[in-house]
Short mmCIF file of C-alpha atoms in Angstrom, two decimals:
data_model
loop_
_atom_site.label_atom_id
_atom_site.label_comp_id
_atom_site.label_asym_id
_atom_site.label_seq_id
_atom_site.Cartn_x
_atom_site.Cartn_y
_atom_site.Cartn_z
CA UNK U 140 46.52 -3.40 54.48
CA UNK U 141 45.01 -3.46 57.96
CA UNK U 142 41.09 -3.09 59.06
CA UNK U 143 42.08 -2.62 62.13
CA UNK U 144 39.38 -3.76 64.81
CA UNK U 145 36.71 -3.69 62.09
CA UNK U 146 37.57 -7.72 61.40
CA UNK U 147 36.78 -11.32 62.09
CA UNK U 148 40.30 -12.76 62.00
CA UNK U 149 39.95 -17.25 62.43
CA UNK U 150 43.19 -19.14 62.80
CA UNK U 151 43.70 -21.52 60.44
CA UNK U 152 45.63 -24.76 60.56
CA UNK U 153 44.74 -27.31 57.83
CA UNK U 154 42.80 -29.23 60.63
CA UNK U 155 39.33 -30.03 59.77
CA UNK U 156 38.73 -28.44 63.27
CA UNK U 157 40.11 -25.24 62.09
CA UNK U 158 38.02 -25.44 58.98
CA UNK U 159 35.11 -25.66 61.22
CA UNK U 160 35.91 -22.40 63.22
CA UNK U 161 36.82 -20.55 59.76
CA UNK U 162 33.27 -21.49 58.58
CA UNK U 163 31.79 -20.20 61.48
CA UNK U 164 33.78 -17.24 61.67
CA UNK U 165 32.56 -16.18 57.75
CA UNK U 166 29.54 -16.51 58.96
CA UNK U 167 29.77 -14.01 61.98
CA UNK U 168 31.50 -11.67 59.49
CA UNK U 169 29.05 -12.08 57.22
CA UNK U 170 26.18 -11.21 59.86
CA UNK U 171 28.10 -8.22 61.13
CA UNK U 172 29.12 -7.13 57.59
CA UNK U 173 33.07 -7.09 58.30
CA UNK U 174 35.65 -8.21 56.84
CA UNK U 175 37.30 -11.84 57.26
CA UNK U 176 41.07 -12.36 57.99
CA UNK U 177 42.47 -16.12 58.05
CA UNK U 178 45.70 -16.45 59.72
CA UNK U 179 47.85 -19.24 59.26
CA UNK U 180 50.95 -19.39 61.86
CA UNK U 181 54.14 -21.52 61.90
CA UNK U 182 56.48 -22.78 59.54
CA UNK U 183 57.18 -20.80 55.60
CA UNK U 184 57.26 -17.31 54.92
CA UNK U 185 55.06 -14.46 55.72
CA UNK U 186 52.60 -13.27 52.90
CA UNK U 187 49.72 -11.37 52.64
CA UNK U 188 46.58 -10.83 50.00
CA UNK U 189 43.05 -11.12 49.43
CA UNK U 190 40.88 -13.28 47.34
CA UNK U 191 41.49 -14.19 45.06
CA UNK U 192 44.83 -12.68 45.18
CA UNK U 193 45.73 -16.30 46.49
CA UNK U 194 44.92 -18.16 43.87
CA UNK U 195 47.87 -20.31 43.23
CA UNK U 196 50.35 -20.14 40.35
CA UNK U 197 50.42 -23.14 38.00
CA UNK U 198 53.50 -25.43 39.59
CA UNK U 199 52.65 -24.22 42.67
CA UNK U 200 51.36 -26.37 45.52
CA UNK U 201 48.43 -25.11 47.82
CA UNK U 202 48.94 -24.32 51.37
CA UNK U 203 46.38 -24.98 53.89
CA UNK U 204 45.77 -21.27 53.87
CA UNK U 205 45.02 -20.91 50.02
CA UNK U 206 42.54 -24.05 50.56
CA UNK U 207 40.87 -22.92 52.88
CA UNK U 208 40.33 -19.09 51.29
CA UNK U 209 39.52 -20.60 48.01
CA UNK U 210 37.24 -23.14 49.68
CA UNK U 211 35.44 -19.95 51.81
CA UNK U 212 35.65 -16.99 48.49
CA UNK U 213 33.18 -19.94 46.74
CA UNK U 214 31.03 -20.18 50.19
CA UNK U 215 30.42 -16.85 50.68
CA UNK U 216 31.46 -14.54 47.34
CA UNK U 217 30.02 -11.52 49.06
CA UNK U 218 32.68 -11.31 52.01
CA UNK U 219 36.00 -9.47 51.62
CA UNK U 220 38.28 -12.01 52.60
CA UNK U 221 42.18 -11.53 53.17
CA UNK U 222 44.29 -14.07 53.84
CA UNK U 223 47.66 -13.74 55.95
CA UNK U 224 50.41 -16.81 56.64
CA UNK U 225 53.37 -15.74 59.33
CA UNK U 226 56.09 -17.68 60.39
CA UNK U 227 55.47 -16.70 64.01
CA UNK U 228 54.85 -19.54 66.75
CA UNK U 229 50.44 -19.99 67.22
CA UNK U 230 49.99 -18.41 70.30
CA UNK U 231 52.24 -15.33 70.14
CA UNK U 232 50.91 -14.34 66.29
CA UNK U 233 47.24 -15.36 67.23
CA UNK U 234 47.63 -13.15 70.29
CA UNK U 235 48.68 -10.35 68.15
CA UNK U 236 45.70 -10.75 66.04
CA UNK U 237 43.34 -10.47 68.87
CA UNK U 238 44.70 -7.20 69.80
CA UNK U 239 43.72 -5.56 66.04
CA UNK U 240 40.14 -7.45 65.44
CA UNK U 241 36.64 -7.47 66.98
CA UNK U 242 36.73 -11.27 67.55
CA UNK U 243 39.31 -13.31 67.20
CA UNK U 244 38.58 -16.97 66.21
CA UNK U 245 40.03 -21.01 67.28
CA UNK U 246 38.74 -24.15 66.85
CA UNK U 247 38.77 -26.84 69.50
CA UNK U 248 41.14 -29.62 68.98
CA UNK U 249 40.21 -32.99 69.63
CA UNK U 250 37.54 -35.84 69.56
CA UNK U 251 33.69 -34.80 68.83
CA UNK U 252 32.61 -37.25 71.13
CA UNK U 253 29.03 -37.44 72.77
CA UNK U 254 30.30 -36.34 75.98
CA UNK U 255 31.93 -33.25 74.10
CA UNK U 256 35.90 -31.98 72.47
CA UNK U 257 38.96 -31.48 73.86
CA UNK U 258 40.56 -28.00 73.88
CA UNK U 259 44.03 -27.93 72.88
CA UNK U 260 46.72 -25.36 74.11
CA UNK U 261 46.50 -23.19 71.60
CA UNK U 262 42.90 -22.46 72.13
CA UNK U 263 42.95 -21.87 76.13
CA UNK U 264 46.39 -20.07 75.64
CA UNK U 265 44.49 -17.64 73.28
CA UNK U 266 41.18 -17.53 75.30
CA UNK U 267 42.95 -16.73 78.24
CA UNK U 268 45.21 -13.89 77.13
CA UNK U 269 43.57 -12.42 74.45
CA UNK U 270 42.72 -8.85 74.89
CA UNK U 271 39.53 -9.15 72.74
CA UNK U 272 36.55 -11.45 72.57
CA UNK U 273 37.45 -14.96 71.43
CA UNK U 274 34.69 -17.75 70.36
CA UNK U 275 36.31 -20.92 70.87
CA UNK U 276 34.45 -22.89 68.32
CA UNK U 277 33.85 -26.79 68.84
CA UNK U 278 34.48 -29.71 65.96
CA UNK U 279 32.04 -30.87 63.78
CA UNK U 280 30.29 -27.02 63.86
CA UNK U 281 27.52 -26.59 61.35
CA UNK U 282 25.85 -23.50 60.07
CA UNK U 283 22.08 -25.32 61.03
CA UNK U 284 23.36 -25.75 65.08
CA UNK U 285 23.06 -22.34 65.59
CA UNK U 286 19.46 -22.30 64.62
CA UNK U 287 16.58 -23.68 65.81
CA UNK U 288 15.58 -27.31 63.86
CA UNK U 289 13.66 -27.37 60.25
CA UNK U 290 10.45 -28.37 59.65
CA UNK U 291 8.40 -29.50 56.78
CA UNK U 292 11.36 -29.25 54.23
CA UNK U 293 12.04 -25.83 54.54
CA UNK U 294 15.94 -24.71 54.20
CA UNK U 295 17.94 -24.40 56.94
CA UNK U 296 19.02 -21.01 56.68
CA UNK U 297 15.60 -19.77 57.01
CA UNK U 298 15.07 -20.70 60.59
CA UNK U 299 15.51 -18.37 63.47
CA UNK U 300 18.86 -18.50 65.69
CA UNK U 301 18.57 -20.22 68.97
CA UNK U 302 19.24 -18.35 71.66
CA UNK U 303 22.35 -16.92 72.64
CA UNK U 304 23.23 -17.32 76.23
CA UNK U 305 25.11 -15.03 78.92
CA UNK U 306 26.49 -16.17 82.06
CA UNK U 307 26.30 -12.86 84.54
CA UNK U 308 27.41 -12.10 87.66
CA UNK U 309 25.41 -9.12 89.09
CA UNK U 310 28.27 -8.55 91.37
CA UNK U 311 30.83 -7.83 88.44
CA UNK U 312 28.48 -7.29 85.67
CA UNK U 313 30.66 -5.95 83.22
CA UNK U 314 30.03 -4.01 80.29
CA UNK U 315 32.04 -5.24 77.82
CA UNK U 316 30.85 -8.37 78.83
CA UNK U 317 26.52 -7.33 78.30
CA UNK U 318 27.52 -5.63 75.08
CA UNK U 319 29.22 -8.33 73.28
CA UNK U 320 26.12 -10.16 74.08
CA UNK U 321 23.36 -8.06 72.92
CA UNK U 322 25.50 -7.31 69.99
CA UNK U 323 25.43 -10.73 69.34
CA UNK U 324 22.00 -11.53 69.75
CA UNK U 325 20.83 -8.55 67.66
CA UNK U 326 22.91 -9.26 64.58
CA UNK U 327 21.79 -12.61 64.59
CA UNK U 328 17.59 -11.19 65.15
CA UNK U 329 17.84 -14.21 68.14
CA UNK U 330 16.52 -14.24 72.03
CA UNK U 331 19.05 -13.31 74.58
CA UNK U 332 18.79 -15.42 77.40
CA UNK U 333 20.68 -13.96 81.09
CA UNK U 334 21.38 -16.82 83.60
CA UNK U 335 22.62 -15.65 86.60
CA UNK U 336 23.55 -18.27 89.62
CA UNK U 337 23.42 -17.53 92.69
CA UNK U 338 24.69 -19.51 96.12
CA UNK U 339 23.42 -19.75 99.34
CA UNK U 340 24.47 -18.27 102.64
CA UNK U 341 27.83 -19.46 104.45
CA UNK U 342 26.09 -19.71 107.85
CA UNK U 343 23.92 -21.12 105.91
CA UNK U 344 25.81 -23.99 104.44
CA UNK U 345 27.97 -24.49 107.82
CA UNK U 346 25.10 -25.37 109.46
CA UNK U 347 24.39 -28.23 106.98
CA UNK U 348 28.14 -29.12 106.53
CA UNK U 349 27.73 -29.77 110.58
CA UNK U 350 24.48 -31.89 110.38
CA UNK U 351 22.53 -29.24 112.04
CA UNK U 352 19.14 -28.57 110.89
CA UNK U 353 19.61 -24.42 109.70
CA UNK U 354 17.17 -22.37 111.15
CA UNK U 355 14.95 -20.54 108.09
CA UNK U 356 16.97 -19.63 104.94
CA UNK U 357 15.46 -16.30 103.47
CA UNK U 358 16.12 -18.04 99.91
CA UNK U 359 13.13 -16.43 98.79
CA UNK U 360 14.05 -12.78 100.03
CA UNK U 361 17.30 -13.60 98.68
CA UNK U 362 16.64 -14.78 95.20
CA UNK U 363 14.31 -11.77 95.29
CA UNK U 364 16.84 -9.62 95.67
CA UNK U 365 19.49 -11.08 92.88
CA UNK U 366 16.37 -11.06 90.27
CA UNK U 367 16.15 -7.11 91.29
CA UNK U 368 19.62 -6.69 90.70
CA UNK U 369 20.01 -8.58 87.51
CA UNK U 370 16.99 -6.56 86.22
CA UNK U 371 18.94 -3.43 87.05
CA UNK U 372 22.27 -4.60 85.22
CA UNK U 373 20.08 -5.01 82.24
CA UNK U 374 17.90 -2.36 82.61
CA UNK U 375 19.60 0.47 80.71
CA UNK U 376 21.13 -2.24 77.73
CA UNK U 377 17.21 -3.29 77.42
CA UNK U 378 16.57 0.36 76.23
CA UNK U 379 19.46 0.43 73.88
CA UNK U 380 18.46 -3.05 72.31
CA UNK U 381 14.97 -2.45 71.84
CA UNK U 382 14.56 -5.28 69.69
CA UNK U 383 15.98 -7.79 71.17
CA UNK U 384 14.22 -10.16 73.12
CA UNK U 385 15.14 -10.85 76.82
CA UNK U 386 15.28 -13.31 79.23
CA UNK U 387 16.45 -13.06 82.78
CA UNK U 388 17.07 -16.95 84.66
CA UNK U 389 17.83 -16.75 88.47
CA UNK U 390 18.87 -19.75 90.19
CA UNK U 391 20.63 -21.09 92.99
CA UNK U 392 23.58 -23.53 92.73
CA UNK U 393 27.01 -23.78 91.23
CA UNK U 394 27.39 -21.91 87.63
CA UNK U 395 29.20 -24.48 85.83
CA UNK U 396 26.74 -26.93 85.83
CA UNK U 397 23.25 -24.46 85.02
CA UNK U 398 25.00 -22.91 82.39
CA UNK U 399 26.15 -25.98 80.73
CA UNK U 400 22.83 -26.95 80.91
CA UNK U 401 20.91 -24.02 79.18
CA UNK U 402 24.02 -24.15 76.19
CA UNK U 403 22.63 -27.75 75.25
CA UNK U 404 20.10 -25.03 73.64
CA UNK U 405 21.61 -22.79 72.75
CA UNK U 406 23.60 -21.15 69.86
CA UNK U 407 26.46 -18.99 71.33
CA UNK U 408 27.17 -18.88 74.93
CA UNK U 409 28.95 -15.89 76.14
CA UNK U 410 31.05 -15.70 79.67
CA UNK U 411 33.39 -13.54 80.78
CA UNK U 412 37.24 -13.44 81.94
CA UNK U 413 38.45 -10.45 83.99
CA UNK U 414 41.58 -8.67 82.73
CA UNK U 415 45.15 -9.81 83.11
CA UNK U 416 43.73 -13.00 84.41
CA UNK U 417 42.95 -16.08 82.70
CA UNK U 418 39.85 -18.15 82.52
CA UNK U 419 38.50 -19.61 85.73
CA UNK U 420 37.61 -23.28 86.59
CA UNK U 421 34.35 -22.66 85.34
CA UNK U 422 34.87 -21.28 82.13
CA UNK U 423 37.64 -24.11 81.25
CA UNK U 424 35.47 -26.45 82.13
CA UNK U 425 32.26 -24.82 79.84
CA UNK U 426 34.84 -24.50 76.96
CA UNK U 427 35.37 -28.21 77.20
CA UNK U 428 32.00 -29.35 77.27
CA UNK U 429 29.76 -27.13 75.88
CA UNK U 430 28.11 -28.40 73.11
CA UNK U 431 27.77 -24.92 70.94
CA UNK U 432 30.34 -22.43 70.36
CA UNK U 433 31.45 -20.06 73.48
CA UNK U 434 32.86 -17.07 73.71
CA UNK U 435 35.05 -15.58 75.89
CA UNK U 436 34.83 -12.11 76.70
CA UNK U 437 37.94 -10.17 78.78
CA UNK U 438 36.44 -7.16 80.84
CA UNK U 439 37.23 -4.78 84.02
#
């Protein structure tokens, strides 16, 4: 039976990685009160059934896919949880997915080194095709990184999300893009923090590629003037999100390297991909190294 859009759906492997991302994907259904889908691709023949529908037949051997439902129905008994396996190749069934769920799901493959994971194919194929949001989730995920840290003993779960972070540009601001976030932020009660980067002139930086001195940069009319226009992106999405709490960061530089830097506090960072292309150097790069989950939101 489908749920159409109304869905998490997590691919699931038998990886530990892909454990990871289903955990974190209950979770996000659980916050926006939808139903999960686990979808395990490759190899055997298609079936199809919720929990505990799955449960498997004495002489039978679980599949990755029954483990990891049975494992999640005992996590989180509340969530409706249906569980699919097709014998269709990763990317093409995973894309397919993406097209009939709200967000669609992957782990990152790889070490979960200091220096951060890396991505496998699956996961950029996905995140740069999909036609719906996809969080690319990183290994070794836990439910208490996406909240700020415990003190005096008290349970994890009761402390409030970190931030989640958008990467805008004011030029292509995007409203798929803004919504996702403030969705985001307001299901999870946490701070949405807006970093926009700006650069500096060309004449500007031709002058100093030359060894010139540059006469007068009007930085500060300039940075003026993106903080006026990021204000007026968010302007109308401020009204509709009342309660959400809102941050606006201009600064000047290169994106890649402010917004990996505000996701080291972060919970969720959210960037976007425009339409019928795929991800840019930038967002490969902060789905590689960021150290929280990011998601990847197609738009225009």
């Amino acid at each position: 039976m489908s749920t159409g859009t109304r869905s998490i759906t997590v691919g699931i492997d038998g990886s530990p990685t892909s454990l990871d991302a289903a955990d974190w994907a209950a979770r996000e259904a659980r916050r926006r009160r939808l139903p999960l889908r686990l979808l395990h691709a490759g190899t055997g023949p298609a079936v199809s059934g919720r929990v505990p529908d799955v449960d498997v037949p004495a002489g039978r051997t679980r599949t990755a896919l029954d483990r990891a439902a049975i494992r999640l129905s005992y996590a989180h008994p509340a969530l409706d949880i249906i569980a699919r396996r097709t014998g269709t190749p990763a990317v093409q069934a995973l894309l397919a997915a993406a097209a009939d769920t709200e967000t669609l799901v992957v782990g990152s493959r790889g070490s979960t080194g200091f220096a951060g994971f890396e991505v496998g194919s699956v996961a950029l194929a996905v995140a740069a095709r999909a036609e719906r949001p996809v969080v690319v989730v990183r290994a070794g995920e836990l439910p208490e990184d996406e909240r700020t840290p415990v003190r005096d003993g008290a349970p994890p779960g009761s402390a409030p999300y970190l931030p989640v972070v958008l990467g805008l540009d004011v030029d292509r601001p995007a409203d798929d893009l803004i919504r996702y976030a403030f969705d985001t932020a307001g299901f999870r009660s946490a701070p949405l923090h807006v970093v926009h980067v700006w650069t500096r002139s060309e004449p500007y930086a031709r002058e100093v590629r030359a060894g010139r001195t540059p006469r007068p940069d009007d930085t500060a009319e300039r940075r003026d003037g993106e903080g006026r226009a990021l204000a007026g992106a968010l302007r109308p999405w401020r009204r509709r999100f009342p309660g959400t709490t809102v941050r606006e960061h201009v600064v000047q530089g290169h994106p890649g390297p402010h917004l990996l830097r505000a996701s080291a506090r972060a919970g969720l960072l959210v960037v976007g991909r425009e339409a019928g292309t795929g991800p840019g150097r930038v967002v490969r790069s902060l789905i590689r190294h960021a150290p929280c989950a990011v998601a990847v939101v197609p738009h225009g």
